[in-house]
């Protein structure tokens, strides 16, 4: 068990390091000029500086170092929780993220909870219902929900619920009402994906011999589903659940932009447009950390559902 846990933690650390390194390489290969952004933010014309003043400014922001030296500097800073200063706003990146993280966390956690409840309920109904026409509709419904792009769902909800019916505010992040349409935009797709996996897993589980044995012992249909089928069907769904929770975080970039919510997603969109490399690097690293952490938790929960996983012997090459 200890070997299993250590292995998963090391893998998660390697994925985080790779995500940071790849993002750093991509951002610093882009045709941007960080020095011009720094000078523009400070209200200084590049032509007004002497060569010595220009060199001093480059040294101040660490832009006179090699790419390798900048990489080591940024990596050491990230390990200590320091992402540097924003090129355009001249304030620590951690302060910017700290100001925006609350609305994004609220949106992501709420969307994840709605996804879990709606996806599980739809999958269970599609499996439990005996009337075949309704069962066919419920089985096909997740494929329909997963096929819609999130920006299309967002625009449809704004047009219908806000402009036509006037029930909900179209933009902003003030109050619980402003949270409903963003949560629906994310969870329609993610709950559909979760329901697809659960329905297939339920169908496979219900054909197993131990389900037949449970029915032969006289257990009711509901008891067989809840006591035996649901726990075993949840194992494959947990893998996709980790991905879905990560998607609720990354989807916030699109959703917060469409609904004009002041969160980390909108901060990332503004940083990309302004080519603010430290902010983009910090947001991507933060999203990767959430994604990897959720999947690590899911991996560590596997042995609790199926103890055979932590004792599976490794294949030794002959």
Coordinates of N, CA, C and O in Angstrom, one line a residue, residues 102-288:
X102 N -11.7 33.5 -5.1 CA -12.9 33.2 -4.4 C -14.1 32.9 -5.4 O -14.7 31.8 -5.3
X103 N -14.4 33.8 -6.3 CA -15.5 33.5 -7.2 C -15.3 32.3 -8.1 O -16.2 31.6 -8.4
X104 N -14.0 32.1 -8.5 CA -13.7 30.9 -9.3 C -13.9 29.6 -8.5 O -14.5 28.6 -9.0
X105 N -13.5 29.6 -7.2 CA -13.6 28.4 -6.4 C -15.1 28.1 -6.2 O -15.6 27.0 -6.2
X106 N -15.9 29.2 -5.9 CA -17.3 29.0 -5.7 C -18.0 28.4 -6.9 O -18.8 27.5 -6.8
X107 N -17.6 28.9 -8.1 CA -18.2 28.4 -9.3 C -17.8 27.0 -9.6 O -18.6 26.2 -9.9
X108 N -16.5 26.7 -9.4 CA -16.0 25.3 -9.7 C -16.6 24.3 -8.8 O -17.0 23.2 -9.2
X109 N -16.6 24.6 -7.5 CA -17.1 23.6 -6.5 C -18.6 23.4 -6.7 O -19.1 22.2 -6.7
X110 N -19.4 24.5 -6.9 CA -20.8 24.3 -7.1 C -21.1 23.5 -8.4 O -21.9 22.6 -8.4
X111 N -20.3 23.8 -9.5 CA -20.5 23.0 -10.7 C -20.1 21.6 -10.5 O -20.8 20.7 -11.1
X112 N -19.1 21.3 -9.8 CA -18.7 19.9 -9.5 C -19.7 19.1 -8.7 O -20.0 18.0 -9.0
X113 N -20.3 19.8 -7.7 CA -21.4 19.1 -6.9 C -22.6 18.9 -7.8 O -23.2 17.8 -7.8
X114 N -23.0 19.9 -8.6 CA -24.2 19.7 -9.5 C -23.9 18.6 -10.5 O -24.8 17.8 -10.8
X115 N -22.7 18.5 -11.0 CA -22.3 17.5 -12.0 C -22.4 16.1 -11.3 O -23.0 15.2 -12.0
X116 N -21.9 16.0 -10.1 CA -21.9 14.6 -9.5 C -23.4 14.2 -9.2 O -23.7 13.0 -9.5
X117 N -24.2 15.1 -8.7 CA -25.6 14.8 -8.4 C -26.4 14.5 -9.7 O -27.1 13.4 -9.8
X118 N -26.3 15.4 -10.7 CA -27.1 15.3 -11.9 C -26.7 14.1 -12.7 O -27.5 13.3 -13.2
X119 N -25.3 13.9 -12.9 CA -24.8 12.8 -13.7 C -25.2 11.4 -13.0 O -25.6 10.5 -13.8
X120 N -25.1 11.3 -11.7 CA -25.4 10.0 -11.1 C -26.9 9.8 -11.1 O -27.3 8.6 -11.4
X121 N -27.7 10.8 -10.9 CA -29.2 10.6 -10.9 C -29.6 10.2 -12.3 O -30.5 9.3 -12.5
X122 N -29.1 10.8 -13.4 CA -29.5 10.5 -14.7 C -29.1 9.1 -15.1 O -29.9 8.3 -15.7
X123 N -27.9 8.7 -14.7 CA -27.4 7.3 -15.0 C -28.3 6.3 -14.3 O -28.6 5.3 -14.8
X124 N -28.6 6.6 -13.0 CA -29.4 5.6 -12.3 C -30.8 5.5 -12.8 O -31.3 4.4 -12.9
X125 N -31.4 6.6 -13.2 CA -32.7 6.6 -13.8 C -32.7 5.8 -15.1 O -33.6 5.0 -15.3
X126 N -31.7 6.1 -15.9 CA -31.6 5.4 -17.2 C -31.5 3.9 -17.1 O -31.9 3.1 -17.9
X127 N -30.9 3.5 -16.0 CA -30.7 2.0 -15.7 C -31.9 1.4 -15.0 O -32.2 0.3 -15.2
X128 N -32.5 2.2 -14.1 CA -33.6 1.7 -13.3 C -34.9 1.6 -14.0 O -35.7 0.7 -13.7
X129 N -35.2 2.6 -14.9 CA -36.5 2.6 -15.5 C -36.7 1.4 -16.4 O -35.8 1.0 -17.1
X130 N -37.9 0.8 -16.3 CA -38.2 -0.4 -17.1 C -39.0 -0.1 -18.4 O -38.9 -0.9 -19.3
X131 N -39.7 1.0 -18.5 CA -40.4 1.4 -19.7 C -39.4 1.7 -20.8 O -38.7 2.7 -20.7
X132 N -39.3 0.9 -21.8 CA -38.3 1.0 -22.8 C -38.2 2.3 -23.5 O -37.1 2.9 -23.7
X133 N -39.3 2.9 -24.0 CA -39.2 4.3 -24.7 C -38.5 5.3 -23.8 O -37.7 6.1 -24.2
X134 N -38.9 5.4 -22.5 CA -38.3 6.4 -21.6 C -36.9 6.0 -21.3 O -36.0 6.9 -21.3
X135 N -36.6 4.7 -21.2 CA -35.2 4.3 -21.0 C -34.3 4.7 -22.2 O -33.2 5.2 -22.0
X136 N -34.8 4.6 -23.4 CA -34.0 4.9 -24.6 C -33.8 6.5 -24.6 O -32.6 6.9 -24.9
X137 N -34.8 7.2 -24.2 CA -34.6 8.7 -24.2 C -33.6 9.1 -23.2 O -32.7 9.9 -23.4
X138 N -33.7 8.5 -22.0 CA -32.7 8.8 -20.9 C -31.3 8.4 -21.2 O -30.3 9.0 -20.9
X139 N -31.2 7.3 -22.0 CA -29.8 6.8 -22.4 C -29.2 7.7 -23.4 O -28.0 7.8 -23.5
X140 N -30.0 8.2 -24.3 CA -29.5 9.1 -25.4 C -29.3 10.5 -24.9 O -28.5 11.2 -25.6
X141 N -29.9 10.9 -23.9 CA -29.8 12.3 -23.4 C -28.4 12.7 -23.1 O -28.0 13.9 -23.5
X142 N -27.5 11.9 -22.4 CA -26.2 12.4 -22.2 C -25.4 12.7 -23.4 O -24.6 13.6 -23.4
X143 N -25.6 11.9 -24.5 CA -24.8 12.1 -25.7 C -25.2 13.5 -26.3 O -24.3 14.2 -26.8
X144 N -26.5 13.9 -26.2 CA -27.0 15.2 -26.7 C -26.3 16.3 -25.8 O -25.9 17.3 -26.4
X145 N -26.4 16.1 -24.5 CA -25.8 17.2 -23.6 C -24.3 17.4 -23.8 O -23.8 18.5 -23.8
X146 N -23.6 16.3 -24.0 CA -22.1 16.4 -24.2 C -21.7 17.0 -25.5 O -20.6 17.4 -25.7
X147 N -22.6 17.0 -26.5 CA -22.3 17.5 -27.9 C -22.4 19.0 -28.0 O -21.8 19.5 -29.0
X148 N -23.0 19.7 -27.0 CA -23.1 21.1 -27.2 C -21.9 21.8 -26.7 O -21.4 21.6 -25.6
X149 N -21.3 22.8 -27.4 CA -20.2 23.6 -26.9 C -20.7 24.5 -25.8 O -21.8 24.9 -25.8
X150 N -19.8 24.7 -24.8 CA -20.2 25.5 -23.6 C -20.6 26.9 -24.0 O -21.5 27.5 -23.4
X151 N -19.9 27.5 -24.9 CA -20.3 28.9 -25.3 C -21.7 29.0 -25.9 O -22.4 30.0 -25.7
X152 N -22.1 27.9 -26.6 CA -23.4 27.9 -27.2 C -24.5 27.8 -26.0 O -25.5 28.5 -26.1
X153 N -24.2 26.9 -25.0 CA -25.1 26.8 -23.9 C -25.2 28.1 -23.2 O -26.3 28.5 -22.8
X154 N -24.1 28.8 -23.0 CA -24.1 30.0 -22.2 C -24.9 31.1 -23.0 O -25.8 31.8 -22.4
X155 N -24.7 31.2 -24.3 CA -25.5 32.2 -25.1 C -27.0 31.9 -25.1 O -27.8 32.8 -25.0
X156 N -27.3 30.6 -25.2 CA -28.7 30.2 -25.2 C -29.4 30.5 -23.8 O -30.5 31.1 -23.8
X157 N -28.7 30.2 -22.7 CA -29.2 30.5 -21.4 C -29.4 32.1 -21.2 O -30.4 32.5 -20.6
X158 N -28.4 32.8 -21.7 CA -28.6 34.3 -21.6 C -29.8 34.8 -22.4 O -30.6 35.6 -21.9
X159 N -29.9 34.3 -23.6 CA -31.0 34.7 -24.4 C -32.4 34.3 -23.9 O -33.3 35.1 -23.9
X160 N -32.5 33.1 -23.3 CA -33.8 32.6 -22.9 C -34.1 33.0 -21.5 O -35.2 33.6 -21.2
X161 N -33.2 32.8 -20.5 CA -33.5 33.0 -19.1 C -33.4 34.5 -18.7 O -34.0 34.9 -17.8
X162 N -32.5 35.2 -19.4 CA -32.2 36.6 -19.0 C -33.0 37.6 -19.9 O -33.8 38.4 -19.4
X163 N -32.8 37.5 -21.2 CA -33.3 38.5 -22.1 C -34.8 38.3 -22.3 O -35.6 39.3 -22.4
X164 N -35.3 37.0 -22.5 CA -36.7 36.8 -22.8 C -37.6 36.7 -21.5 O -38.6 37.3 -21.4
X165 N -37.1 35.9 -20.6 CA -37.9 35.7 -19.3 C -37.6 36.7 -18.2 O -38.4 37.0 -17.4
X166 N -36.3 37.2 -18.3 CA -35.9 38.2 -17.3 C -35.8 37.7 -15.9 O -35.9 38.4 -14.9
X167 N -35.5 36.3 -15.8 CA -35.5 35.7 -14.5 C -34.1 35.9 -13.8 O -34.0 36.0 -12.6
X168 N -33.0 35.9 -14.6 CA -31.7 35.9 -14.0 C -30.8 37.0 -14.7 O -31.1 37.4 -15.8
X169 N -29.9 37.6 -13.9 CA -29.0 38.6 -14.5 C -28.0 37.9 -15.6 O -27.6 36.8 -15.4
X170 N -27.8 38.7 -16.6 CA -27.0 38.1 -17.7 C -25.5 38.1 -17.4 O -24.8 37.2 -17.9
X171 N -25.0 39.1 -16.6 CA -23.6 39.2 -16.4 C -23.4 39.5 -14.9 O -24.4 39.8 -14.1
X172 N -22.1 39.5 -14.5 CA -21.8 39.9 -13.1 C -21.7 38.7 -12.2 O -22.0 37.5 -12.5
X173 N -21.1 38.9 -11.0 CA -21.0 37.8 -10.0 C -21.5 38.3 -8.6 O -20.9 38.1 -7.6
X174 N -22.6 39.0 -8.6 CA -23.2 39.5 -7.4 C -24.5 38.7 -7.0 O -25.4 38.6 -7.8
X175 N -24.4 37.9 -5.9 CA -25.6 37.2 -5.5 C -25.6 35.8 -6.1 O -24.9 35.4 -7.0
X176 N -26.5 34.9 -5.4 CA -26.6 33.5 -5.8 C -27.3 33.4 -7.2 O -27.0 32.5 -8.0
X177 N -28.2 34.4 -7.6 CA -28.8 34.3 -8.9 C -27.8 34.3 -10.1 O -28.0 33.7 -11.1
X178 N -26.8 35.1 -9.9 CA -25.8 35.3 -11.0 C -24.9 34.0 -11.1 O -24.2 33.9 -12.1
X179 N -25.1 33.1 -10.2 CA -24.3 31.8 -10.2 C -25.0 30.7 -11.0 O -24.3 29.8 -11.5
X180 N -26.3 30.9 -11.2 CA -27.1 29.7 -11.7 C -26.7 29.4 -13.2 O -26.4 28.3 -13.5
X181 N -26.7 30.5 -14.0 CA -26.4 30.2 -15.5 C -25.0 29.7 -15.7 O -24.7 28.8 -16.5
X182 N -24.0 30.3 -15.0 CA -22.6 29.8 -15.2 C -22.5 28.3 -14.8 O -21.8 27.5 -15.4
X183 N -23.1 28.0 -13.6 CA -23.1 26.6 -13.2 C -23.7 25.6 -14.2 O -23.2 24.6 -14.5
X184 N -24.9 26.1 -14.7 CA -25.6 25.2 -15.7 C -24.7 25.1 -16.9 O -24.7 24.0 -17.5
X185 N -24.1 26.1 -17.4 CA -23.2 26.1 -18.6 C -22.2 25.0 -18.4 O -21.9 24.3 -19.4
X186 N -21.5 24.9 -17.3 CA -20.5 23.9 -17.1 C -21.0 22.5 -16.8 O -20.6 21.6 -17.5
X187 N -22.1 22.4 -16.0 CA -22.5 21.1 -15.5 C -23.3 20.4 -16.6 O -23.4 19.2 -16.5
X188 N -23.9 21.1 -17.6 CA -24.7 20.3 -18.6 C -23.8 19.4 -19.3 O -24.1 18.2 -19.6
X189 N -22.6 19.9 -19.7 CA -21.6 19.0 -20.4 C -21.0 18.0 -19.5 O -20.9 16.8 -19.9
X190 N -20.5 18.5 -18.4 CA -19.7 17.5 -17.5 C -20.6 16.4 -16.9 O -20.2 15.3 -16.8
X191 N -21.9 16.8 -16.5 CA -22.8 15.7 -16.0 C -23.2 14.8 -17.1 O -23.4 13.6 -16.8
X192 N -23.3 15.2 -18.3 CA -23.6 14.3 -19.5 C -22.5 13.3 -19.7 O -22.7 12.1 -19.9
X193 N -21.2 13.8 -19.6 CA -20.1 12.9 -19.8 C -20.0 11.9 -18.6 O -19.8 10.7 -18.9
X194 N -20.3 12.3 -17.4 CA -20.3 11.4 -16.3 C -21.4 10.4 -16.4 O -21.2 9.2 -16.1
X195 N -22.6 10.8 -16.8 CA -23.7 9.9 -17.0 C -23.4 8.9 -18.0 O -23.8 7.7 -17.9
X196 N -22.8 9.2 -19.1 CA -22.4 8.2 -20.2 C -21.6 7.1 -19.6 O -21.8 5.9 -19.9
X197 N -20.5 7.5 -18.8 CA -19.7 6.5 -18.3 C -20.4 5.6 -17.2 O -20.2 4.4 -17.2
X198 N -21.2 6.2 -16.4 CA -21.9 5.5 -15.4 C -23.0 4.5 -16.0 O -23.1 3.4 -15.5
X199 N -23.7 5.0 -17.0 CA -24.7 4.1 -17.7 C -24.0 2.8 -18.2 O -24.5 1.7 -18.0
X200 N -22.9 3.0 -18.9 CA -22.2 1.9 -19.5 C -21.7 1.0 -18.3 O -21.8 -0.3 -18.4
X201 N -21.2 1.6 -17.3 CA -20.6 0.8 -16.2 C -21.7 0.1 -15.4 O -21.6 -1.1 -15.0
X202 N -22.9 0.7 -15.3 CA -24.1 0.1 -14.6 C -24.5 -1.2 -15.5 O -24.7 -2.2 -14.9
X203 N -24.6 -1.0 -16.8 CA -25.0 -2.1 -17.7 C -24.1 -3.3 -17.6 O -24.6 -4.4 -17.5
X204 N -22.8 -3.0 -17.5 CA -21.8 -4.1 -17.4 C -21.9 -4.8 -16.0 O -21.8 -6.0 -15.9
X205 N -22.1 -4.0 -15.0 CA -22.1 -4.5 -13.6 C -23.3 -5.4 -13.4 O -23.3 -6.5 -12.8
X206 N -24.5 -5.0 -14.0 CA -25.7 -5.7 -13.8 C -25.8 -7.1 -14.4 O -26.7 -7.9 -14.2
X207 N -24.8 -7.3 -15.3 CA -24.7 -8.7 -16.0 C -23.8 -9.6 -15.2 O -23.6 -10.8 -15.6
X208 N -23.1 -9.2 -14.1 CA -22.2 -10.0 -13.4 C -22.9 -11.1 -12.6 O -24.1 -10.9 -12.2
X209 N -22.2 -12.1 -12.3 CA -22.7 -13.3 -11.6 C -23.2 -13.0 -10.2 O -24.2 -13.5 -9.7
X210 N -22.4 -12.1 -9.5 CA -22.8 -11.8 -8.1 C -24.1 -11.0 -8.0 O -24.8 -11.0 -7.0
X211 N -24.5 -10.3 -9.1 CA -25.8 -9.6 -9.2 C -26.9 -10.6 -9.3 O -27.9 -10.5 -8.6
X212 N -26.7 -11.6 -10.1 CA -27.6 -12.7 -10.3 C -27.8 -13.5 -9.0 O -29.0 -13.8 -8.6
X213 N -26.7 -13.7 -8.3 CA -26.8 -14.3 -7.0 C -27.6 -13.5 -6.0 O -28.4 -14.0 -5.2
X214 N -27.3 -12.2 -6.0 CA -28.0 -11.3 -5.0 C -29.5 -11.3 -5.3 O -30.4 -11.4 -4.4
X215 N -29.9 -11.4 -6.6 CA -31.3 -11.4 -6.9 C -31.9 -12.8 -6.5 O -33.1 -12.8 -6.1
X216 N -31.1 -13.8 -6.7 CA -31.6 -15.2 -6.3 C -31.9 -15.3 -4.8 O -32.7 -16.1 -4.4
X217 N -31.1 -14.5 -4.0 CA -31.3 -14.5 -2.6 C -32.6 -13.8 -2.2 O -32.9 -13.8 -1.0
X218 N -33.3 -13.2 -3.1 CA -34.5 -12.5 -2.8 C -34.4 -11.0 -2.5 O -35.4 -10.4 -2.1
X219 N -33.3 -10.4 -2.8 CA -33.1 -9.0 -2.6 C -34.0 -8.2 -3.6 O -34.1 -8.6 -4.7
X220 N -34.5 -7.1 -3.2 CA -35.4 -6.3 -4.1 C -34.5 -5.7 -5.2 O -33.2 -5.6 -5.0
X221 N -35.1 -5.2 -6.2 CA -34.3 -4.6 -7.3 C -33.6 -3.3 -6.8 O -32.4 -3.1 -7.2
X222 N -34.3 -2.5 -6.0 CA -33.6 -1.3 -5.4 C -32.4 -1.7 -4.6 O -31.3 -1.1 -4.6
X223 N -32.6 -2.7 -3.7 CA -31.5 -3.1 -2.9 C -30.3 -3.6 -3.7 O -29.1 -3.3 -3.3
X224 N -30.5 -4.4 -4.7 CA -29.4 -4.9 -5.6 C -28.7 -3.7 -6.2 O -27.4 -3.7 -6.2
X225 N -29.4 -2.7 -6.7 CA -28.8 -1.6 -7.3 C -27.9 -0.8 -6.3 O -26.8 -0.4 -6.6
X226 N -28.5 -0.5 -5.2 CA -27.8 0.4 -4.2 C -26.7 -0.3 -3.5 O -25.7 0.3 -3.3
X227 N -26.9 -1.6 -3.1 CA -25.9 -2.3 -2.3 C -24.8 -2.9 -3.1 O -23.6 -2.9 -2.6
X228 N -25.1 -3.4 -4.3 CA -24.1 -4.1 -5.0 C -23.7 -3.4 -6.3 O -22.5 -3.3 -6.6
X229 N -24.6 -2.9 -7.1 CA -24.3 -2.4 -8.4 C -23.6 -1.0 -8.4 O -22.6 -0.8 -9.1
X230 N -24.1 -0.2 -7.5 CA -23.7 1.2 -7.5 C -22.2 1.3 -7.1 O -21.4 2.0 -7.8
X231 N -21.8 0.6 -6.1 CA -20.4 0.7 -5.6 C -19.4 0.2 -6.7 O -18.4 0.8 -6.9
X232 N -19.7 -1.0 -7.3 CA -18.8 -1.5 -8.3 C -18.9 -0.7 -9.6 O -17.8 -0.6 -10.3
X233 N -20.0 -0.1 -10.0 CA -20.1 0.7 -11.2 C -19.4 2.0 -11.0 O -19.0 2.7 -12.0
X234 N -19.2 2.4 -9.7 CA -18.6 3.7 -9.5 C -17.1 3.8 -9.7 O -16.5 4.8 -9.9
X235 N -16.4 2.6 -9.7 CA -15.0 2.5 -9.9 C -14.5 3.1 -11.2 O -13.6 4.0 -11.3
X236 N -15.1 2.6 -12.4 CA -14.6 3.3 -13.7 C -15.0 4.8 -13.7 O -14.3 5.6 -14.3
X237 N -16.2 5.1 -13.1 CA -16.6 6.5 -13.2 C -15.7 7.4 -12.4 O -15.6 8.6 -12.7
X238 N -15.0 6.9 -11.4 CA -14.1 7.8 -10.6 C -13.0 8.3 -11.4 O -12.5 9.4 -11.2
X239 N -12.5 7.5 -12.4 CA -11.4 8.0 -13.3 C -11.9 9.2 -14.1 O -11.2 10.2 -14.1
X240 N -13.0 9.1 -14.7 CA -13.5 10.2 -15.4 C -14.0 11.4 -14.5 O -13.9 12.5 -14.9
X241 N -14.3 11.1 -13.3 CA -14.7 12.1 -12.3 C -13.6 13.1 -12.0 O -13.7 14.3 -11.9
X242 N -12.3 12.5 -11.9 CA -11.2 13.3 -11.7 C -10.9 14.3 -12.9 O -10.6 15.5 -12.7
X243 N -11.2 13.8 -14.1 CA -11.0 14.6 -15.3 C -12.1 15.7 -15.3 O -11.8 16.9 -15.6
X244 N -13.3 15.3 -14.9 CA -14.4 16.3 -15.0 C -14.2 17.4 -14.0 O -14.5 18.6 -14.3
X245 N -13.8 17.1 -12.8 CA -13.5 18.1 -11.8 C -12.5 19.1 -12.3 O -12.6 20.3 -12.1
X246 N -11.4 18.6 -13.0 CA -10.4 19.4 -13.6 C -11.1 20.3 -14.7 O -10.7 21.5 -14.8
X247 N -12.0 19.7 -15.4 CA -12.7 20.5 -16.5 C -13.5 21.6 -15.9 O -13.6 22.7 -16.6
X248 N -14.1 21.4 -14.8 CA -14.9 22.5 -14.2 C -14.0 23.7 -13.9 O -14.5 24.9 -13.9
X249 N -12.7 23.5 -13.6 CA -11.8 24.6 -13.3 C -11.4 25.3 -14.6 O -11.4 26.5 -14.7
X250 N -11.0 24.4 -15.6 CA -10.5 25.0 -16.9 C -11.7 25.7 -17.6 O -11.5 26.6 -18.4
X251 N -12.9 25.1 -17.4 CA -14.1 25.7 -18.1 C -14.4 27.1 -17.6 O -15.1 27.9 -18.3
X252 N -13.9 27.4 -16.4 CA -14.2 28.8 -15.9 C -13.6 29.9 -16.7 O -14.2 31.0 -16.7
X253 N -12.6 29.6 -17.5 CA -12.0 30.6 -18.4 C -13.1 31.1 -19.4 O -13.3 32.3 -19.6
X254 N -13.7 30.1 -20.1 CA -14.8 30.4 -21.0 C -16.0 31.1 -20.3 O -16.5 32.1 -20.8
X255 N -16.4 30.4 -19.3 CA -17.7 30.8 -18.6 C -17.5 32.2 -18.0 O -18.4 33.1 -18.1
X256 N -16.4 32.5 -17.3 CA -16.2 33.8 -16.7 C -16.1 34.9 -17.7 O -16.5 36.1 -17.5
X257 N -15.6 34.6 -18.9 CA -15.5 35.6 -20.0 C -16.8 35.9 -20.5 O -17.2 37.1 -20.7
X258 N -17.7 34.9 -20.8 CA -19.0 35.1 -21.4 C -19.9 35.8 -20.4 O -20.6 36.8 -20.8
X259 N -19.9 35.4 -19.1 CA -20.8 36.0 -18.1 C -20.1 37.2 -17.4 O -20.7 37.7 -16.4
X260 N -18.9 37.6 -17.8 CA -18.2 38.8 -17.2 C -18.1 38.7 -15.7 O -18.4 39.6 -14.9
X261 N -17.7 37.5 -15.3 CA -17.4 37.3 -13.8 C -16.0 37.5 -13.5 O -15.1 37.1 -14.2
X262 N -15.7 38.2 -12.4 CA -14.4 38.6 -12.0 C -13.7 37.4 -11.3 O -13.7 37.4 -10.0
X263 N -13.2 36.5 -12.0 CA -12.5 35.3 -11.4 C -11.2 35.1 -12.0 O -10.7 35.9 -12.8
X264 N -10.5 34.0 -11.7 CA -9.2 33.7 -12.2 C -9.3 33.4 -13.7 O -8.3 33.7 -14.4
X265 N -10.4 32.8 -14.2 CA -10.6 32.6 -15.6 C -10.5 33.9 -16.4 O -9.8 34.0 -17.5
X266 N -11.2 34.9 -16.0 CA -11.2 36.2 -16.7 C -9.8 36.8 -16.5 O -9.4 37.5 -17.5
X267 N -9.2 36.6 -15.4 CA -7.8 37.2 -15.2 C -6.9 36.5 -16.2 O -6.0 37.2 -16.8
X268 N -7.0 35.2 -16.5 CA -6.2 34.5 -17.5 C -6.5 35.1 -18.9 O -5.5 35.3 -19.6
X269 N -7.7 35.3 -19.2 CA -8.1 35.9 -20.5 C -7.5 37.2 -20.7 O -6.9 37.6 -21.8
X270 N -7.5 38.1 -19.7 CA -6.9 39.4 -19.8 C -5.4 39.4 -19.9 O -4.8 40.1 -20.6
X271 N -4.8 38.4 -19.2 CA -3.3 38.3 -19.2 C -2.9 37.8 -20.6 O -1.8 38.2 -21.1
X272 N -3.6 36.9 -21.2 CA -3.3 36.4 -22.5 C -3.3 37.5 -23.5 O -2.4 37.7 -24.4
X273 N -4.4 38.3 -23.5 CA -4.5 39.4 -24.4 C -3.4 40.5 -24.2 O -2.9 41.1 -25.2
X274 N -2.9 40.7 -22.9 CA -1.9 41.6 -22.7 C -0.5 41.0 -22.7 O 0.5 41.7 -22.5
X275 N -0.4 39.7 -23.0 CA 0.9 39.0 -23.1 C 1.6 39.1 -21.7 O 2.8 39.3 -21.7
X276 N 0.9 39.1 -20.6 CA 1.4 39.1 -19.3 C 1.9 37.7 -18.9 O 1.2 37.0 -18.2
X277 N 3.1 37.4 -19.3 CA 3.6 36.0 -19.1 C 3.6 35.5 -17.7 O 3.1 34.3 -17.5
X278 N 4.0 36.2 -16.7 CA 4.0 35.6 -15.3 C 2.6 35.3 -14.8 O 2.4 34.3 -14.2
X279 N 1.6 36.1 -15.2 CA 0.2 35.8 -14.8 C -0.3 34.5 -15.5 O -0.9 33.7 -14.9
X280 N 0.0 34.5 -16.8 CA -0.5 33.3 -17.6 C 0.2 32.0 -17.0 O -0.5 31.0 -16.8
X281 N 1.5 32.1 -16.7 CA 2.2 31.0 -16.2 C 1.7 30.5 -14.8 O 1.5 29.3 -14.6
X282 N 1.3 31.5 -14.0 CA 0.8 31.2 -12.7 C -0.6 30.5 -12.8 O -0.9 29.6 -12.1
X283 N -1.4 31.1 -13.7 CA -2.8 30.5 -13.8 C -2.7 29.1 -14.3 O -3.4 28.2 -13.8
X284 N -1.9 28.9 -15.3 CA -1.8 27.5 -15.9 C -1.2 26.5 -14.9 O -1.7 25.4 -14.7
X285 N -0.2 27.0 -14.1 CA 0.4 26.1 -13.1 C -0.7 25.8 -12.0 O -0.8 24.7 -11.5
X286 N -1.5 26.8 -11.6 CA -2.5 26.6 -10.6 C -3.6 25.6 -11.1 O -4.0 24.7 -10.4
X287 N -4.0 25.8 -12.4 CA -5.0 24.9 -12.9 C -4.4 23.5 -13.0 O -5.1 22.5 -12.7
X288 N -3.1 23.3 -13.4 CA -2.5 22.0 -13.4 C -2.4 21.4 -12.0 O -2.6 20.2 -11.9

